[in-house]
PDB file of C-alpha atoms in Angstrom:
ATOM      1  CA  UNK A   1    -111.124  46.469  56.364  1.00 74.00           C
ATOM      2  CA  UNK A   2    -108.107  49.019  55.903  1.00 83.00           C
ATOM      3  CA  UNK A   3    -104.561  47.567  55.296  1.00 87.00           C
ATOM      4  CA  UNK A   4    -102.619  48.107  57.921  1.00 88.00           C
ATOM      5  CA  UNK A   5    -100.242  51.019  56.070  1.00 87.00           C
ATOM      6  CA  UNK A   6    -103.558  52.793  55.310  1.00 92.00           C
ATOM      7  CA  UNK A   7    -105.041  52.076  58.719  1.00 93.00           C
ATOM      8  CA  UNK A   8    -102.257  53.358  60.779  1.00 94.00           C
ATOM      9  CA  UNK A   9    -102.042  56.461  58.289  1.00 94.00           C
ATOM     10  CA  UNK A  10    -105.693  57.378  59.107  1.00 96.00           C
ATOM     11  CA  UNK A  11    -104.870  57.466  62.582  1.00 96.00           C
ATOM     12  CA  UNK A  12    -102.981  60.958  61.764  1.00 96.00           C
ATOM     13  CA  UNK A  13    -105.555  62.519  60.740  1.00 97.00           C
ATOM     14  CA  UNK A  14    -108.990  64.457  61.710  1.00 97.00           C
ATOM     15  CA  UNK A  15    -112.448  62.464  61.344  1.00 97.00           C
ATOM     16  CA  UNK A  16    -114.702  64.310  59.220  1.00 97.00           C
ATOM     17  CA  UNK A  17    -118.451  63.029  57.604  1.00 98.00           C
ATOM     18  CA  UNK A  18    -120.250  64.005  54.447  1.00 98.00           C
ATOM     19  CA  UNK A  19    -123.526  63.419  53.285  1.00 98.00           C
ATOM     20  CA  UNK A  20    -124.427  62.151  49.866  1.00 96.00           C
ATOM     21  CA  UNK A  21    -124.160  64.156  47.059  1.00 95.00           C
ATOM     22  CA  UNK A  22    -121.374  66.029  48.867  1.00 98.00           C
ATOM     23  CA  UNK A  23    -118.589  68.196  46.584  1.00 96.00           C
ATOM     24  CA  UNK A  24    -115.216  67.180  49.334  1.00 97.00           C
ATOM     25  CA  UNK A  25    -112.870  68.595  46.393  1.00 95.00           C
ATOM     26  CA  UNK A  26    -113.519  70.670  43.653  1.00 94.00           C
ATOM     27  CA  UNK A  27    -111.436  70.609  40.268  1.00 92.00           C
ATOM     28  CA  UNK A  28    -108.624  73.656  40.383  1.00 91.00           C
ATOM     29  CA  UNK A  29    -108.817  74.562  44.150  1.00 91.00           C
ATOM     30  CA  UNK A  30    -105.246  74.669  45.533  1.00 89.00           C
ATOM     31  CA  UNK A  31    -105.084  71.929  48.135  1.00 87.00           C
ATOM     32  CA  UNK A  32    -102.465  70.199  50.464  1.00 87.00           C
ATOM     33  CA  UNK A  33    -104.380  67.887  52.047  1.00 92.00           C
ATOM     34  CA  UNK A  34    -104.926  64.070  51.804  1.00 94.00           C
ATOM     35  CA  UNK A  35    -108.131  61.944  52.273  1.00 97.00           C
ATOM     36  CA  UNK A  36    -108.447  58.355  53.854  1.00 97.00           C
ATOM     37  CA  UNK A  37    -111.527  56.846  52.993  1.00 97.00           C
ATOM     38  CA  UNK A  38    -113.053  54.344  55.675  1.00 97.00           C
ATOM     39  CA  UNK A  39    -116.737  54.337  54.862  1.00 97.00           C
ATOM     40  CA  UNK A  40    -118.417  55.083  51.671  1.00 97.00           C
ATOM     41  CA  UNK A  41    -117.394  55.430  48.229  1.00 96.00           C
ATOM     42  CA  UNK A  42    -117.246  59.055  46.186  1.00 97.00           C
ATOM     43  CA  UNK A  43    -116.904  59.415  42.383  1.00 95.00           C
ATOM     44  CA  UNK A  44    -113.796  61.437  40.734  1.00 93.00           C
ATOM     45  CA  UNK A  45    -115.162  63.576  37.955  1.00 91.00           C
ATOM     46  CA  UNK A  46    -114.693  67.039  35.775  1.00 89.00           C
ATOM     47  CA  UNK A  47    -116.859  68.979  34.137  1.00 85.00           C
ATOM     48  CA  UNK A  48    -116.657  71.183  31.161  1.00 75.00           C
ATOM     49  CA  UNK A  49    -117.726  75.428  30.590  1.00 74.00           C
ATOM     50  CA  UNK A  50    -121.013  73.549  29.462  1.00 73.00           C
ATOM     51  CA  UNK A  51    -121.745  71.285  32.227  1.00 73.00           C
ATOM     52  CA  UNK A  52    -121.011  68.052  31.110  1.00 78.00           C
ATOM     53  CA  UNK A  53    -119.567  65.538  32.942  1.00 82.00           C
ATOM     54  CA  UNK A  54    -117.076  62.807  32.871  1.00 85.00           C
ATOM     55  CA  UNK A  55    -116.289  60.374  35.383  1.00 87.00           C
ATOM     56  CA  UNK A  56    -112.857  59.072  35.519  1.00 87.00           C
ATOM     57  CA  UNK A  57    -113.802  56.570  38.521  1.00 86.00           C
ATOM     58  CA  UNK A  58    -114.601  55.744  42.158  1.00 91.00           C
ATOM     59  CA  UNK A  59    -113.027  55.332  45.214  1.00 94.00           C
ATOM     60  CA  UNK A  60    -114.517  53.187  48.075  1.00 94.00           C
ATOM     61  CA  UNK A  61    -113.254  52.337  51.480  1.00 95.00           C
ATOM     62  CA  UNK A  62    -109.886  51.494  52.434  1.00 94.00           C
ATOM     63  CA  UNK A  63    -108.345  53.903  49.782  1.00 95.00           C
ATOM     64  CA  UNK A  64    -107.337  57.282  49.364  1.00 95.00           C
ATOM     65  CA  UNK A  65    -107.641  60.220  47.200  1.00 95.00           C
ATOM     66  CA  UNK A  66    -106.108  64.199  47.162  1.00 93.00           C
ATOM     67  CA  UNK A  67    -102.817  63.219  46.585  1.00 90.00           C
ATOM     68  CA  UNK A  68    -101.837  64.824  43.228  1.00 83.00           C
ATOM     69  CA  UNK A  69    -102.502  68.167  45.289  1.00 79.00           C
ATOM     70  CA  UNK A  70    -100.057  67.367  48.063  1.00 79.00           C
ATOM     71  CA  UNK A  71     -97.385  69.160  46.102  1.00 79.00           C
ATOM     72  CA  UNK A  72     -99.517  72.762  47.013  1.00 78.00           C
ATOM     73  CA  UNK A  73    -101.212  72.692  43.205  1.00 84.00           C
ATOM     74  CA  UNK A  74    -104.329  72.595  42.177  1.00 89.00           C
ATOM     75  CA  UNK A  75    -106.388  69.630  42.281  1.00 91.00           C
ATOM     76  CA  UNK A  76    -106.575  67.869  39.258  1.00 87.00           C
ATOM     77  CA  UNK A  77    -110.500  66.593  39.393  1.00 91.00           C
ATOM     78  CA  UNK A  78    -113.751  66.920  41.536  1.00 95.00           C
ATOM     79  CA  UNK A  79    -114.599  64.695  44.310  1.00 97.00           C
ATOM     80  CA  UNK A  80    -118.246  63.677  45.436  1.00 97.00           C
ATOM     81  CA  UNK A  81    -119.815  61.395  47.651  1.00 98.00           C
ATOM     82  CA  UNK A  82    -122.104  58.530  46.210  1.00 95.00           C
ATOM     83  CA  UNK A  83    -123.298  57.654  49.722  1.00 95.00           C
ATOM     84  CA  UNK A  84    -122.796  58.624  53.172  1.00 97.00           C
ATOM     85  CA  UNK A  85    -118.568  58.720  53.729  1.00 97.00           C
ATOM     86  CA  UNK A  86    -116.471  58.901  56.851  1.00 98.00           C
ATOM     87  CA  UNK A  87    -112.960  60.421  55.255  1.00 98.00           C
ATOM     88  CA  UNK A  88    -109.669  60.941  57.773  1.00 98.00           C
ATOM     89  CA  UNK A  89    -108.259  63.948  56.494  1.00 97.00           C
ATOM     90  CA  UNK A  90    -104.378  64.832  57.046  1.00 96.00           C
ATOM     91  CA  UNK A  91    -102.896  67.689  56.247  1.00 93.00           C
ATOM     92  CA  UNK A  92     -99.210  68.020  54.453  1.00 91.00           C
ATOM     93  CA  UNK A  93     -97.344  68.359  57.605  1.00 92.00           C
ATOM     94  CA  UNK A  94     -99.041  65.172  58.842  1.00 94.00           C
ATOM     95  CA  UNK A  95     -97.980  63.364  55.480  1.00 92.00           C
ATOM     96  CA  UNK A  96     -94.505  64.429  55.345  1.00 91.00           C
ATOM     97  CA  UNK A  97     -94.257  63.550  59.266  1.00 94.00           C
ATOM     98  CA  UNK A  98     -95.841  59.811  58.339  1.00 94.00           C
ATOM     99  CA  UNK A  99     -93.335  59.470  54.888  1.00 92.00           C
ATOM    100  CA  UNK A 100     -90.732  60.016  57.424  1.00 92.00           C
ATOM    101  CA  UNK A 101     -91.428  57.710  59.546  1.00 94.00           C
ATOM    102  CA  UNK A 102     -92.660  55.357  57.465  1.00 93.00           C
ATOM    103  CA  UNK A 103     -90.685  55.798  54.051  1.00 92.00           C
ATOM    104  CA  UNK A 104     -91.773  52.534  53.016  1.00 90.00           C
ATOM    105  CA  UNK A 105     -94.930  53.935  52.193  1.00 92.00           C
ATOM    106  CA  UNK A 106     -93.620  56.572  50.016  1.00 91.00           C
ATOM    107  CA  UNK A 107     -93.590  53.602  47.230  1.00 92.00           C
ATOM    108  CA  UNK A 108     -97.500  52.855  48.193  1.00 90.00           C
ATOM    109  CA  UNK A 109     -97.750  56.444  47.071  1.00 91.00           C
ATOM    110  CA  UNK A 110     -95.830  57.030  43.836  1.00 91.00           C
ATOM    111  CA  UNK A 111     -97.406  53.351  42.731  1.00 92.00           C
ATOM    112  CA  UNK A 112    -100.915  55.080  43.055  1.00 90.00           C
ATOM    113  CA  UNK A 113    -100.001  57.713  41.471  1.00 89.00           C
ATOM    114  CA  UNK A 114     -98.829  56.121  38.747  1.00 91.00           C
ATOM    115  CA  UNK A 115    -101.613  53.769  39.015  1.00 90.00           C
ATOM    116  CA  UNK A 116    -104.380  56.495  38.435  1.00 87.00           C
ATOM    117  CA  UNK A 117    -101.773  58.702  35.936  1.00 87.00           C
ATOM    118  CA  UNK A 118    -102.447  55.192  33.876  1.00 89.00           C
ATOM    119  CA  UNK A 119    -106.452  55.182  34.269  1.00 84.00           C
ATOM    120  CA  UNK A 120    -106.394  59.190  33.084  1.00 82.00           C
ATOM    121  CA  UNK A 121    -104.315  58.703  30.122  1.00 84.00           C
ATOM    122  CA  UNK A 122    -106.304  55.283  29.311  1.00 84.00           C
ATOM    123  CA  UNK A 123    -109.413  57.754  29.412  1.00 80.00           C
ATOM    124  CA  UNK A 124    -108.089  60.140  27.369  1.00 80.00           C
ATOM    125  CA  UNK A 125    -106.954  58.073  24.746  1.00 83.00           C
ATOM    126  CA  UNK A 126    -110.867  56.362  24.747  1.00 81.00           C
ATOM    127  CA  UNK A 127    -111.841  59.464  24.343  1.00 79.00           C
ATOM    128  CA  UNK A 128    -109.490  60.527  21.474  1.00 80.00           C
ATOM    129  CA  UNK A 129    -109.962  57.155  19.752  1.00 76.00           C
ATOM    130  CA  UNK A 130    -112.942  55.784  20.310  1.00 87.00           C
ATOM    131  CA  UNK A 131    -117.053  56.479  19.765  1.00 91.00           C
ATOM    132  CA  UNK A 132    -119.242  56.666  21.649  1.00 92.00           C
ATOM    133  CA  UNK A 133    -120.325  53.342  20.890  1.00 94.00           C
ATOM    134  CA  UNK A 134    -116.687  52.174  21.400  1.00 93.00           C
ATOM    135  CA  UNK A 135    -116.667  54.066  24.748  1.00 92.00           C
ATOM    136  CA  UNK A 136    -120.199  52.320  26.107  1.00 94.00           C
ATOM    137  CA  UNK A 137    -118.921  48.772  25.004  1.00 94.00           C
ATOM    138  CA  UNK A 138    -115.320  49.230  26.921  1.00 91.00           C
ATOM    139  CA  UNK A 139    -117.262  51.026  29.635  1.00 92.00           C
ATOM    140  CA  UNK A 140    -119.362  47.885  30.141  1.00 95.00           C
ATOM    141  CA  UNK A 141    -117.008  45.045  29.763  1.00 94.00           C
ATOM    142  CA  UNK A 142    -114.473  46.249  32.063  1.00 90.00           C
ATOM    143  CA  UNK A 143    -116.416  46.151  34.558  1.00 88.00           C
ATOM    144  CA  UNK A 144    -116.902  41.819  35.116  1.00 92.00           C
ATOM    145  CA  UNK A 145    -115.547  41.311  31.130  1.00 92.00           C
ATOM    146  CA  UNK A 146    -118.022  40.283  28.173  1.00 92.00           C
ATOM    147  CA  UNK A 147    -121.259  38.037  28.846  1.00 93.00           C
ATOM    148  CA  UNK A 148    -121.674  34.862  27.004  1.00 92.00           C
ATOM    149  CA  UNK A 149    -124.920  32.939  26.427  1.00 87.00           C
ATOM    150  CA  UNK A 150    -124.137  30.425  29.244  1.00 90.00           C
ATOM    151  CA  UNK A 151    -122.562  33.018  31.374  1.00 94.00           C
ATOM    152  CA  UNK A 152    -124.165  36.403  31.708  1.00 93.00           C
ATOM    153  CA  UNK A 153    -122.666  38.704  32.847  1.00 95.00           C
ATOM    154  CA  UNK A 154    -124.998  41.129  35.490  1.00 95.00           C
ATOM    155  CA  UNK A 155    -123.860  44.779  36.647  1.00 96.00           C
ATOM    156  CA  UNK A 156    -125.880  46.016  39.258  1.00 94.00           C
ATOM    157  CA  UNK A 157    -125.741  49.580  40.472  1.00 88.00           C
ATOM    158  CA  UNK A 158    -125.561  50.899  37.020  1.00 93.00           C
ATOM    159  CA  UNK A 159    -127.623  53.856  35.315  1.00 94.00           C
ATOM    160  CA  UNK A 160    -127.418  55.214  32.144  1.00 96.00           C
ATOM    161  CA  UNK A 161    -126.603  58.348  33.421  1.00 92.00           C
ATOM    162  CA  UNK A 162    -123.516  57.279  35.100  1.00 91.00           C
ATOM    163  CA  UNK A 163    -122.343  55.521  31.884  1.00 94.00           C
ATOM    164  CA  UNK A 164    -122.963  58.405  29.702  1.00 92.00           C
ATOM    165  CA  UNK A 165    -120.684  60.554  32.416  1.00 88.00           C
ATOM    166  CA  UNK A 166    -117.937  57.996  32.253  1.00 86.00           C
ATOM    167  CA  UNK A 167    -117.905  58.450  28.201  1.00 90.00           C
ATOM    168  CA  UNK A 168    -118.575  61.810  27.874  1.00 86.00           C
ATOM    169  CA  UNK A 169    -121.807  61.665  25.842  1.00 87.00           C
ATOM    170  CA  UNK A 170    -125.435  62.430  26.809  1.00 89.00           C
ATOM    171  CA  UNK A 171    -127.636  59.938  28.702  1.00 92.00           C
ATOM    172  CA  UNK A 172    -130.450  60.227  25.870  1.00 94.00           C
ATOM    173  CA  UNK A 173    -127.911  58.435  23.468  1.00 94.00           C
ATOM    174  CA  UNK A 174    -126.419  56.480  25.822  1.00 95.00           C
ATOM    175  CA  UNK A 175    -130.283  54.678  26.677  1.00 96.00           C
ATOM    176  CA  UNK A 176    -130.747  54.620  22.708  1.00 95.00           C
ATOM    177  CA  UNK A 177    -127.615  52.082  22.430  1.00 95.00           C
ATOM    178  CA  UNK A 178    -128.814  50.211  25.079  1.00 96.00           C
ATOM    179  CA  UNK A 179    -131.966  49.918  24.141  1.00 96.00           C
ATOM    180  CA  UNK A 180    -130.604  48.893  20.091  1.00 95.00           C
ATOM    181  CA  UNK A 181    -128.524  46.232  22.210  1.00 96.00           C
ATOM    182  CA  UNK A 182    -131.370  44.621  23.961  1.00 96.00           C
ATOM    183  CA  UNK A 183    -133.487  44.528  20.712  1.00 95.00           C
ATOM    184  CA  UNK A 184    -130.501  42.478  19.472  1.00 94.00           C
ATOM    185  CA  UNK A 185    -130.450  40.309  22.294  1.00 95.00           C
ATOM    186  CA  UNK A 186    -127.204  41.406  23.519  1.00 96.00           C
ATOM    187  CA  UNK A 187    -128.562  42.758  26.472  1.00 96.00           C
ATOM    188  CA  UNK A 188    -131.579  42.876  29.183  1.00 96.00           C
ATOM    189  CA  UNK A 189    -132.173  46.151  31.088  1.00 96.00           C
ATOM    190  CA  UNK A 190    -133.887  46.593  34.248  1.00 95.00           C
ATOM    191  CA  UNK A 191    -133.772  49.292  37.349  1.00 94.00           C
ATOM    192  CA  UNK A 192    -129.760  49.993  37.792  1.00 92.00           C
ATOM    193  CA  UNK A 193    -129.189  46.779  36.078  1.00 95.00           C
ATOM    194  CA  UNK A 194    -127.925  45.884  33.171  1.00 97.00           C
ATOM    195  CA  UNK A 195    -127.134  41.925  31.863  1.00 97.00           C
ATOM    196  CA  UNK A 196    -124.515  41.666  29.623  1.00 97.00           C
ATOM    197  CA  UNK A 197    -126.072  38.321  27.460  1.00 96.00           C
ATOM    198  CA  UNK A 198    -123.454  37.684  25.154  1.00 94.00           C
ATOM    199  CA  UNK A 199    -120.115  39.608  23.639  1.00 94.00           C
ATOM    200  CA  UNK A 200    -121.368  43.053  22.428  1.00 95.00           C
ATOM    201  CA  UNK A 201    -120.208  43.444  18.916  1.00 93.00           C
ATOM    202  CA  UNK A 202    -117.176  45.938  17.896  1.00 86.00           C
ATOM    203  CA  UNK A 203    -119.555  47.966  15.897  1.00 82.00           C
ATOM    204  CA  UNK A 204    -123.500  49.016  15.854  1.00 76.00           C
TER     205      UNK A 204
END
């Protein structure tokens, strides 16, 4: 269900649908345009000369995305569908025509940008600070917080090669963690699932 601020700013722009798996933006393009999302969800990302990924977050229905490039720069980070999405697209002219009409909106948008400014320099600073260990741990509990014995904690949905693109480190060490948590009993695996049993520990 789209707020009604994001529902009657979708109604400015053209209807377009990707299949999974589809690149909509890719990192360092110039673009002017701005994406409503109303079904589906797509994953933000970058990649590096070598082809590894990181993940800075997803998007699902009822939110937007493109507008650090509204300004005519380059965009910032890659955008890809996770599952079959149904995006309004508006171009700059149809933005500038909506803040004006709307300016109350134009504090919607500089509170998301700030909002995901935040989330990139909260990534950076895992990565600057943190191991990888560090990096799968926070990755994990902020999702539903830390499991306890009488209150497990399940994440559904979850592969070990999305984790290991949201901390910048290789899926092959990113299952050998897991799999030195569940031998400690911290944590059950299964298929895209992954129990958190009890508060992972600061260091393995």
């Amino acid at each position: 269900m789209l707020k009604p601020g994001i529902a009657r700013l979708a109604t400015r722009g053209i209807l377009r649908s990707y299949r999974k798996n589809t690149i909509i933006l890719n990192e360092g393009e110039p673009g002017d345009s701005l994406f409503v999302l109303l079904q589906g969800e797509v994953k933000v990302y970058a990649t590096d000369e070598n082809g590894r990924e990181i993940t800075y977050g997803m998007i699902s229905a009822g939110d937007y995305f493109g507008e650090m490039s509204l300004d005519g720069g380059p965009r910032s980070a890659s955008v890809m569908t996770v599952e079959p999405t149904l995006c309004s697209l508006l171009s700059r002219q149809a933005m500038q025509q909506h803040l004006h009409e709307e300016p109350a909106f134009a504090m919607e948008l500089v509170s998301q940008v700030i909002r995901r400014a935040r989330s990139a320099t909260e990534t950076a600073r895992q990565m600057a600070l943190l191991d990888v260990y560090g990096r799968v741990i926070h990755t994990l509990e902020s999702q539903q917080g830390p499991g306890a014995t009488l209150t497990p904690v399940e994440l559904n949905q979850i592969t070990h090669q999305q984790i290991a693109s949201r901390v910048g480190a290789s899926r092959e060490m990113v299952s050998r963690l897991l799999k030195d948590l569940e031998k400690g009993g911290y944590v059950e695996l299964g298929i895209k699932r992954i129990t958190l049993k009890k508060k992972l520990p600061a260091r393995w």
